[in-house]
Structure formats: structure tokens, C-alpha cells
Short mmCIF file of C-alpha atoms in Angstrom, two decimals:
data_model
loop_
_atom_site.label_atom_id
_atom_site.label_comp_id
_atom_site.label_asym_id
_atom_site.label_seq_id
_atom_site.Cartn_x
_atom_site.Cartn_y
_atom_site.Cartn_z
CA MET Q 1 47.65 -38.61 -158.89
CA HIS Q 2 47.89 -35.23 -157.21
CA PRO Q 3 51.30 -33.60 -157.87
CA ALA Q 4 51.99 -33.40 -154.11
CA PHE Q 5 52.65 -37.14 -154.11
CA THR Q 6 55.65 -36.74 -156.39
CA ARG Q 7 56.73 -33.40 -154.96
CA PHE Q 8 57.13 -34.88 -151.48
CA PRO Q 9 58.57 -38.39 -151.85
CA ALA Q 10 57.52 -41.10 -149.42
CA ILE Q 11 59.63 -43.42 -147.32
CA ASP Q 12 58.55 -46.37 -145.19
CA VAL Q 13 59.50 -46.06 -141.53
CA PRO Q 14 59.11 -48.89 -138.98
CA SER Q 15 57.60 -47.83 -135.67
CA ASN Q 16 55.94 -49.75 -132.86
CA GLY Q 17 55.68 -52.93 -134.92
CA LEU Q 18 54.02 -51.22 -137.90
CA ARG Q 19 55.17 -49.74 -141.20
CA PHE Q 20 54.44 -46.04 -141.59
CA ARG Q 21 54.30 -44.24 -144.93
CA VAL Q 22 56.01 -40.88 -144.40
CA HIS Q 23 56.17 -38.07 -146.94
CA THR Q 24 59.26 -35.93 -146.62
CA ALA Q 25 60.95 -32.67 -147.56
CA GLY Q 26 64.04 -30.80 -146.47
CA GLU Q 27 67.09 -32.09 -144.65
CA GLY Q 28 69.05 -31.70 -141.46
CA ASP Q 29 68.53 -32.59 -137.81
CA ARG Q 30 65.85 -30.01 -137.04
CA VAL Q 31 62.76 -32.16 -137.57
CA ALA Q 32 59.13 -31.10 -138.00
CA LEU Q 33 56.74 -34.01 -137.43
CA LEU Q 34 53.22 -33.33 -138.72
CA LEU Q 35 50.26 -35.37 -137.41
CA HIS Q 36 46.98 -35.25 -139.33
CA GLY Q 37 43.38 -35.80 -138.28
CA PHE Q 38 40.21 -37.58 -139.44
CA PRO Q 39 39.37 -38.27 -142.25
CA GLU Q 40 42.58 -36.83 -143.62
CA SER Q 41 46.12 -38.11 -144.28
CA TRP Q 42 49.60 -36.66 -144.65
CA PHE Q 43 48.13 -34.77 -147.64
CA SER Q 44 46.41 -32.27 -145.33
CA TRP Q 45 49.86 -30.70 -144.73
CA ARG Q 46 50.68 -30.20 -148.43
CA ASP Q 47 50.91 -26.40 -148.01
CA GLN Q 48 52.92 -26.49 -144.78
CA ILE Q 49 55.52 -29.08 -145.83
CA PRO Q 50 57.44 -26.86 -148.30
CA HIS Q 51 57.13 -23.82 -146.05
CA LEU Q 52 58.66 -25.60 -143.06
CA ALA Q 53 61.38 -27.06 -145.29
CA ARG Q 54 62.28 -23.53 -146.41
CA LEU Q 55 62.57 -22.56 -142.75
CA GLY Q 56 65.26 -25.20 -142.31
CA TYR Q 57 63.32 -28.22 -141.09
CA ARG Q 58 63.45 -31.80 -142.26
CA VAL Q 59 59.74 -32.42 -142.53
CA TRP Q 60 58.10 -35.78 -141.88
CA ALA Q 61 54.37 -36.04 -142.61
CA PRO Q 62 53.21 -39.61 -141.91
CA ASP Q 63 49.97 -41.34 -142.65
CA LEU Q 64 49.01 -42.26 -139.11
CA ARG Q 65 48.07 -45.76 -137.99
CA GLY Q 66 45.16 -46.99 -140.10
CA TYR Q 67 45.46 -44.34 -142.82
CA GLY Q 68 46.74 -44.16 -146.39
CA GLY Q 69 49.90 -46.13 -147.03
CA THR Q 70 50.46 -47.04 -143.37
CA ASP Q 71 49.56 -50.41 -141.85
CA LYS Q 72 45.96 -50.83 -140.71
CA PRO Q 73 45.39 -53.07 -137.67
CA GLN Q 74 41.72 -54.00 -137.46
CA ASP Q 75 41.25 -54.50 -133.70
CA VAL Q 76 39.75 -51.61 -131.77
CA ALA Q 77 42.26 -52.06 -128.95
CA ALA Q 78 45.09 -51.37 -131.40
CA TYR Q 79 43.99 -47.72 -131.41
CA ARG Q 80 44.10 -47.02 -127.70
CA MET Q 81 46.01 -43.87 -126.78
CA GLU Q 82 49.03 -45.71 -125.42
CA ALA Q 83 49.58 -47.40 -128.81
CA LEU Q 84 49.21 -44.11 -130.65
CA LEU Q 85 51.76 -42.46 -128.36
CA ASP Q 86 54.18 -45.32 -128.96
CA ASP Q 87 53.74 -44.79 -132.71
CA VAL Q 88 54.84 -41.17 -132.42
CA ALA Q 89 57.72 -42.09 -130.11
CA GLY Q 90 58.95 -44.61 -132.67
CA LEU Q 91 58.78 -42.05 -135.46
CA VAL Q 92 60.71 -39.54 -133.37
CA ASP Q 93 63.35 -42.15 -132.56
CA ALA Q 94 63.67 -43.01 -136.26
CA ALA Q 95 64.03 -39.34 -137.24
CA LYS Q 96 66.78 -38.75 -134.63
CA PRO Q 97 66.13 -35.00 -134.25
CA ARG Q 98 68.45 -32.60 -132.53
CA GLU Q 99 65.45 -30.29 -132.32
CA LEU Q 100 61.82 -31.41 -132.63
CA LEU Q 101 58.85 -29.35 -133.77
CA LEU Q 102 55.55 -31.20 -133.34
CA VAL Q 103 52.63 -29.87 -135.42
CA ALA Q 104 49.21 -31.48 -135.21
CA HIS Q 105 45.55 -31.11 -136.12
CA ASP Q 106 42.32 -32.80 -134.98
CA TRP Q 107 42.94 -36.42 -133.87
CA GLY Q 108 46.65 -36.05 -134.51
CA GLY Q 109 46.48 -33.08 -132.16
CA MET Q 110 44.81 -35.09 -129.41
CA VAL Q 111 47.69 -37.56 -129.54
CA ALA Q 112 50.21 -34.72 -129.70
CA TRP Q 113 48.76 -32.96 -126.64
CA GLU Q 114 49.14 -36.20 -124.68
CA PHE Q 115 52.62 -36.78 -126.10
CA VAL Q 116 53.77 -33.36 -124.90
CA ARG Q 117 51.88 -33.49 -121.59
CA ARG Q 118 53.31 -36.92 -120.69
CA ARG Q 119 56.78 -35.93 -121.95
CA VAL Q 120 57.09 -39.17 -123.91
CA ARG Q 121 60.02 -37.64 -125.83
CA PRO Q 122 61.55 -34.15 -125.66
CA VAL Q 123 59.59 -31.67 -127.81
CA ASP Q 124 61.13 -28.25 -128.37
CA ARG Q 125 58.04 -26.58 -129.83
CA PHE Q 126 54.42 -27.65 -130.26
CA VAL Q 127 51.72 -26.34 -132.58
CA ALA Q 128 48.09 -27.47 -132.18
CA MET Q 129 45.44 -26.60 -134.76
CA ASN Q 130 41.73 -26.83 -133.96
CA ILE Q 131 42.11 -29.36 -131.19
CA PRO Q 132 41.80 -28.41 -127.52
CA HIS Q 133 43.85 -29.59 -124.57
CA PRO Q 134 42.48 -33.03 -123.48
CA VAL Q 135 41.43 -31.69 -120.08
CA LEU Q 136 39.25 -29.06 -121.74
CA MET Q 137 37.85 -31.57 -124.21
CA ARG Q 138 36.85 -34.01 -121.48
CA ARG Q 139 35.34 -31.20 -119.45
CA ALA Q 140 33.26 -30.02 -122.40
CA LEU Q 141 31.93 -33.49 -123.18
CA ARG Q 142 30.83 -33.84 -119.55
CA ASN Q 143 29.43 -30.37 -118.93
CA ASN Q 144 28.68 -28.66 -122.25
CA PRO Q 145 25.47 -29.93 -123.93
CA ARG Q 146 26.20 -27.84 -127.02
CA GLN Q 147 29.58 -29.50 -127.51
CA LEU Q 148 28.04 -32.91 -126.88
CA ALA Q 149 25.53 -32.22 -129.64
CA ARG Q 150 28.33 -31.11 -131.97
CA SER Q 151 30.04 -34.45 -131.31
CA TRP Q 152 27.05 -36.57 -132.40
CA TYR Q 153 29.11 -38.30 -135.06
CA MET Q 154 31.36 -39.85 -132.40
CA PHE Q 155 28.41 -41.96 -131.28
CA LEU Q 156 27.42 -42.92 -134.82
CA PHE Q 157 31.00 -44.08 -135.37
CA GLN Q 158 30.66 -46.59 -132.52
CA LEU Q 159 28.24 -48.71 -134.58
CA PRO Q 160 30.09 -51.56 -136.34
CA TYR Q 161 29.31 -51.99 -140.03
CA VAL Q 162 26.70 -49.19 -139.93
CA ALA Q 163 29.34 -46.46 -139.68
CA GLU Q 164 31.47 -48.09 -142.37
CA TRP Q 165 28.43 -48.30 -144.65
CA TYR Q 166 27.52 -44.69 -143.98
CA LEU Q 167 30.98 -43.40 -144.90
CA ALA Q 168 31.41 -45.64 -147.96
CA ARG Q 169 27.99 -45.27 -149.59
CA SER Q 170 27.60 -43.31 -152.81
CA ASP Q 171 31.31 -43.34 -153.64
CA TYR Q 172 32.39 -42.16 -150.17
CA ARG Q 173 30.12 -39.15 -150.31
CA ALA Q 174 30.32 -38.63 -146.54
CA ILE Q 175 34.13 -38.53 -146.63
CA LYS Q 176 34.08 -35.82 -149.28
CA GLY Q 177 31.19 -34.10 -147.57
CA ALA Q 178 33.10 -33.81 -144.31
CA PHE Q 179 35.31 -31.24 -146.00
CA VAL Q 180 32.85 -29.49 -148.29
CA SER Q 181 29.98 -29.22 -145.80
CA MET Q 182 32.17 -27.74 -143.04
CA ALA Q 183 34.41 -25.50 -145.15
CA ILE Q 184 33.72 -21.79 -145.44
CA ASP Q 185 35.88 -21.42 -148.57
CA ARG Q 186 34.87 -24.48 -150.56
CA LYS Q 187 37.18 -23.54 -153.42
CA ARG Q 188 39.99 -24.93 -151.25
CA PHE Q 189 38.52 -28.41 -151.75
CA PRO Q 190 38.22 -29.08 -155.47
CA GLU Q 191 37.49 -32.59 -156.72
CA GLU Q 192 41.17 -33.42 -157.17
CA VAL Q 193 41.71 -32.80 -153.44
CA LEU Q 194 38.56 -34.65 -152.35
CA ASP Q 195 39.56 -37.60 -154.53
CA VAL Q 196 42.79 -38.00 -152.53
CA TYR Q 197 40.81 -38.48 -149.32
CA ARG Q 198 38.27 -40.72 -151.05
CA ASP Q 199 41.03 -42.95 -152.42
CA SER Q 200 42.72 -43.14 -149.02
CA ALA Q 201 39.50 -44.17 -147.26
CA ALA Q 202 38.74 -46.72 -149.99
CA GLN Q 203 41.85 -48.79 -149.32
CA PRO Q 204 41.17 -52.26 -147.88
CA GLY Q 205 40.63 -52.05 -144.13
CA ALA Q 206 40.97 -48.27 -144.01
CA LEU Q 207 37.46 -47.26 -142.98
CA ARG Q 208 37.34 -49.67 -140.07
CA ALA Q 209 40.81 -48.57 -138.97
CA MET Q 210 39.94 -44.87 -139.18
CA LEU Q 211 36.76 -45.40 -137.17
CA ASN Q 212 38.62 -47.44 -134.59
CA TRP Q 213 40.28 -44.25 -133.37
CA TYR Q 214 36.85 -43.14 -132.13
CA ARG Q 215 35.84 -46.57 -130.89
CA ALA Q 216 38.99 -47.03 -128.85
CA ALA Q 217 38.58 -43.58 -127.29
CA LEU Q 218 35.31 -44.71 -125.67
CA ARG Q 219 36.09 -48.37 -125.07
CA HIS Q 220 39.69 -47.94 -123.92
CA PRO Q 221 39.81 -44.43 -122.41
CA SER Q 222 43.23 -43.08 -121.54
CA PRO Q 223 43.93 -42.67 -117.81
CA ALA Q 224 43.52 -39.07 -116.65
CA LYS Q 225 46.32 -39.39 -114.07
CA GLY Q 226 48.47 -36.27 -114.08
CA ALA Q 227 46.12 -34.54 -116.52
CA GLN Q 228 46.47 -31.20 -114.75
CA ARG Q 229 50.26 -31.13 -115.17
CA VAL Q 230 51.22 -27.80 -116.70
CA ILE Q 231 52.91 -28.10 -120.08
CA ASP Q 232 56.10 -26.05 -120.29
CA THR Q 233 56.81 -26.69 -123.98
CA PRO Q 234 56.37 -23.45 -125.99
CA THR Q 235 52.98 -23.91 -127.64
CA LEU Q 236 51.14 -22.17 -130.46
CA LEU Q 237 47.39 -22.80 -130.70
CA LEU Q 238 45.76 -21.85 -134.01
CA TRP Q 239 41.98 -21.98 -134.27
CA GLY Q 240 39.61 -21.55 -137.20
CA GLU Q 241 36.60 -19.96 -135.55
CA GLU Q 242 33.92 -21.45 -137.82
CA ASP Q 243 34.62 -24.98 -136.60
CA ALA Q 244 31.33 -26.89 -136.74
CA ALA Q 245 32.74 -29.78 -134.69
CA LEU Q 246 34.66 -28.02 -131.92
CA GLY Q 247 33.56 -24.74 -130.35
CA LYS Q 248 35.96 -21.86 -129.79
CA GLU Q 249 35.09 -21.97 -126.09
CA LEU Q 250 37.14 -25.16 -125.85
CA THR Q 251 40.26 -22.99 -126.05
CA PHE Q 252 39.31 -20.92 -122.99
CA GLY Q 253 41.43 -21.96 -120.02
CA THR Q 254 44.33 -23.34 -122.06
CA GLU Q 255 46.54 -20.67 -120.49
CA ASP Q 256 46.10 -22.41 -117.12
CA LEU Q 257 47.43 -25.66 -118.57
CA VAL Q 258 50.32 -24.35 -120.72
CA SER Q 259 52.89 -21.96 -119.27
CA ASP Q 260 54.24 -20.63 -122.60
CA LEU Q 261 51.19 -20.24 -124.81
CA THR Q 262 50.35 -18.17 -127.90
CA VAL Q 263 46.80 -18.32 -129.27
CA ARG Q 264 45.58 -16.94 -132.58
CA TYR Q 265 42.02 -17.14 -133.88
CA ILE Q 266 41.23 -17.05 -137.57
CA HIS Q 267 37.79 -15.74 -138.51
CA GLU Q 268 35.71 -17.16 -141.34
CA VAL Q 269 37.75 -20.36 -141.45
CA SER Q 270 36.52 -23.81 -140.56
CA HIS Q 271 37.92 -26.81 -138.72
CA TRP Q 272 40.19 -27.51 -141.73
CA VAL Q 273 42.29 -24.50 -140.83
CA GLN Q 274 45.66 -25.38 -142.40
CA GLN Q 275 44.01 -26.38 -145.68
CA GLU Q 276 41.48 -23.56 -145.87
CA ALA Q 277 43.80 -20.75 -144.77
CA PRO Q 278 47.31 -21.95 -145.63
CA GLU Q 279 48.74 -18.48 -146.26
CA THR Q 280 47.55 -17.22 -142.89
CA VAL Q 281 48.61 -20.34 -141.03
CA ASN Q 282 52.05 -20.35 -142.66
CA ALA Q 283 52.64 -16.69 -141.85
CA MET Q 284 51.75 -17.31 -138.21
CA LEU Q 285 53.96 -20.39 -138.08
CA GLU Q 286 56.92 -18.55 -139.56
CA ALA Q 287 56.62 -15.60 -137.17
CA TRP Q 288 56.39 -17.87 -134.14
CA LEU Q 289 59.25 -20.13 -135.21
CA THR Q 290 61.55 -17.19 -135.97
CA GLY Q 291 60.94 -15.41 -132.68
CA ARG Q 292 58.74 -12.60 -133.98
CA VAL Q 293 55.37 -11.54 -132.63
CA VAL Q 294 52.73 -13.73 -134.23
CA PRO Q 295 50.46 -11.45 -136.26
CA GLN Q 296 46.70 -11.42 -135.95
CA ALA Q 297 44.90 -12.77 -139.00
CA TRP Q 298 43.74 -9.31 -140.06
CA GLU Q 299 47.35 -8.08 -140.10
CA ILE Q 300 48.34 -10.75 -142.61
CA GLY Q 301 45.72 -9.66 -145.12
CA GLY Q 302 44.68 -13.14 -146.23
CA GLN Q 303 41.80 -15.25 -145.02
CA GLY Q 304 40.64 -14.72 -141.51
CA THR Q 305 39.12 -11.52 -140.28
CA SER Q 306 38.59 -7.83 -140.68
CA ARG Q 307 40.35 -5.45 -138.34
CA VAL Q 308 37.01 -4.35 -136.89
CA GLU Q 309 36.19 -7.95 -135.84
CA ALA Q 310 39.62 -8.52 -134.37
CA VAL Q 311 39.67 -5.30 -132.34
CA ALA Q 312 36.18 -6.05 -131.01
CA GLU Q 313 37.49 -9.29 -129.53
CA GLU Q 314 40.54 -7.81 -127.83
#
């Protein structure tokens, strides 16, 4: 077992009729709720959990519906957006925060964007990592052939049994490969890390549940009513620029949809931004949460970019 499992003890939290496995750190009524993506788990936040706890947050990192130690409904309809939003609302209600920081990546970020946009519960601060605003994502899938090609796997995942077989074959090679093949710094994903994700996906019912997130998105699309509502929650958008699944251009126009927005790009880092560049991500998080100017990646001196590249973009 990876030492993170004992370092951050787990509790079971009821929400929306399900039991959620939540790994925790810190204490108090300032709560940081961390929502992971596919094919990850709470474990993807292992480097952010202690950092946020040191900043004074009680950190909750759940396995989302269908993942890890959390319940795994098998019906596609159980993964429609409205159910996922109710899951997060139930977790927030259980945590009883005085102040809520919502941090999310990938699929967890898609739910989080909707949660903040619809104002399901009050959110004091929101951090999205390598996931665009839903309006920009929908626009790209309609109008951007390059992004549509990047999203080929979403269509493979619609195939019952075939997708499950593809992900499970050869000891879950495709699950491990999702990290290694996309990562720029592959040293961040040694076997002991990949084994955590393999073991999570190998649990009974997990693969079907994980794929149902994609299946429900196409079969039970969320209503777009009010999609253009401007978000007024202070928002930090962090983006690893070498994302093979989601192009950087998906971030362009976010400033028209979020009134209080800070964006930072991290060069030479993939979709797995918080795992591949934890020092850079944590430094940016800390600056933003403590009211300081968020540094550019080249100013931090870790992974990310050279000053020449950064200046060329400005």
C-alpha cells in the first residue's frame, strides 16, 4: 500500500444516497474539497492535501461516485450531471464549512464548474486544473475539429463491454498508459503510483462506473439553460500546456465567463498537472490563497517554463 493511504486517513461520508470514501487532513471550518478526474481517485491530490492543510484548511479528498472506495452504481443514468452535483452538495453539507475552497481537475472540474455556475452551494474560492468552462468545452466539440479528434476516446468509451475490455486487458495496461503516455515527466509516475490507479480500476464494478461518466454525458446531457451566466466566485485556472486531451485554446474566452479570474499556464507539463508539477502548482495555490500575486511558472523555478518562453507569450 502506498504510504499516502495511511498518511491521510479515510472516513465514510453519506451523500445523495451513497457512501463516499473521503481521505482527510487538517482541521477547522475552512474546508478544501478536492474533486479528481478520470481515471484517477483521491490519490491524485496526494501532494496538495498536506500543503492545503498547512495553510489552515480541513481537506476532504473523496473518491467520486464509481471510484475507489466509494459506492459504484452501475446504471448510466446514475452518472448524469444532476446526480453528480447532488453528490458534491451532500459532501459540502456534511463538511459544514464556514468557508469553502473547491479544487478540481478533469471530470471533477467539469462538475465543479457547473456547481459554481449554478450556485448549488456557496463557494468562496474555486480552482480548476486542466478543465475548461463547460461553455467553451461544448463550443469546441461543436466547432473545433482538432479538439474533436483529441476527444476520440470519448466515443470509444460509449461501447459497452468493448471499452471495459480495452481498459482491463493486459493487467489494466490502458489505465497505466493513460498517465505514462501523456506525461512529459514520466518519473512522476513510477510503478507504485500506477499500481494505485490499477488497483482502483480493478475493483468490482469500477470500470463500468468510471466509463458511465462519459456515457451519461452523451446520453443524458445537462441542460444548457443559463450557461452564459457570469461566475463571480474568485477563480484560479491552472493549465499544463502539453495536454494531449484538451487544447490550451479551450481556455481562451474564460475571462468573459468569470468576472474574477486568474490564469496561469505551465509549460512542459501534461494534463496531469497537479501530479506532474506539484511544487509549481502548490506555489501558485499558496500565493493565490494568501492574497499575493500568483507567480508565473518560470518565477517559481520548478517545472514549467523558461523565462524566454513566458515573456514571448505575454
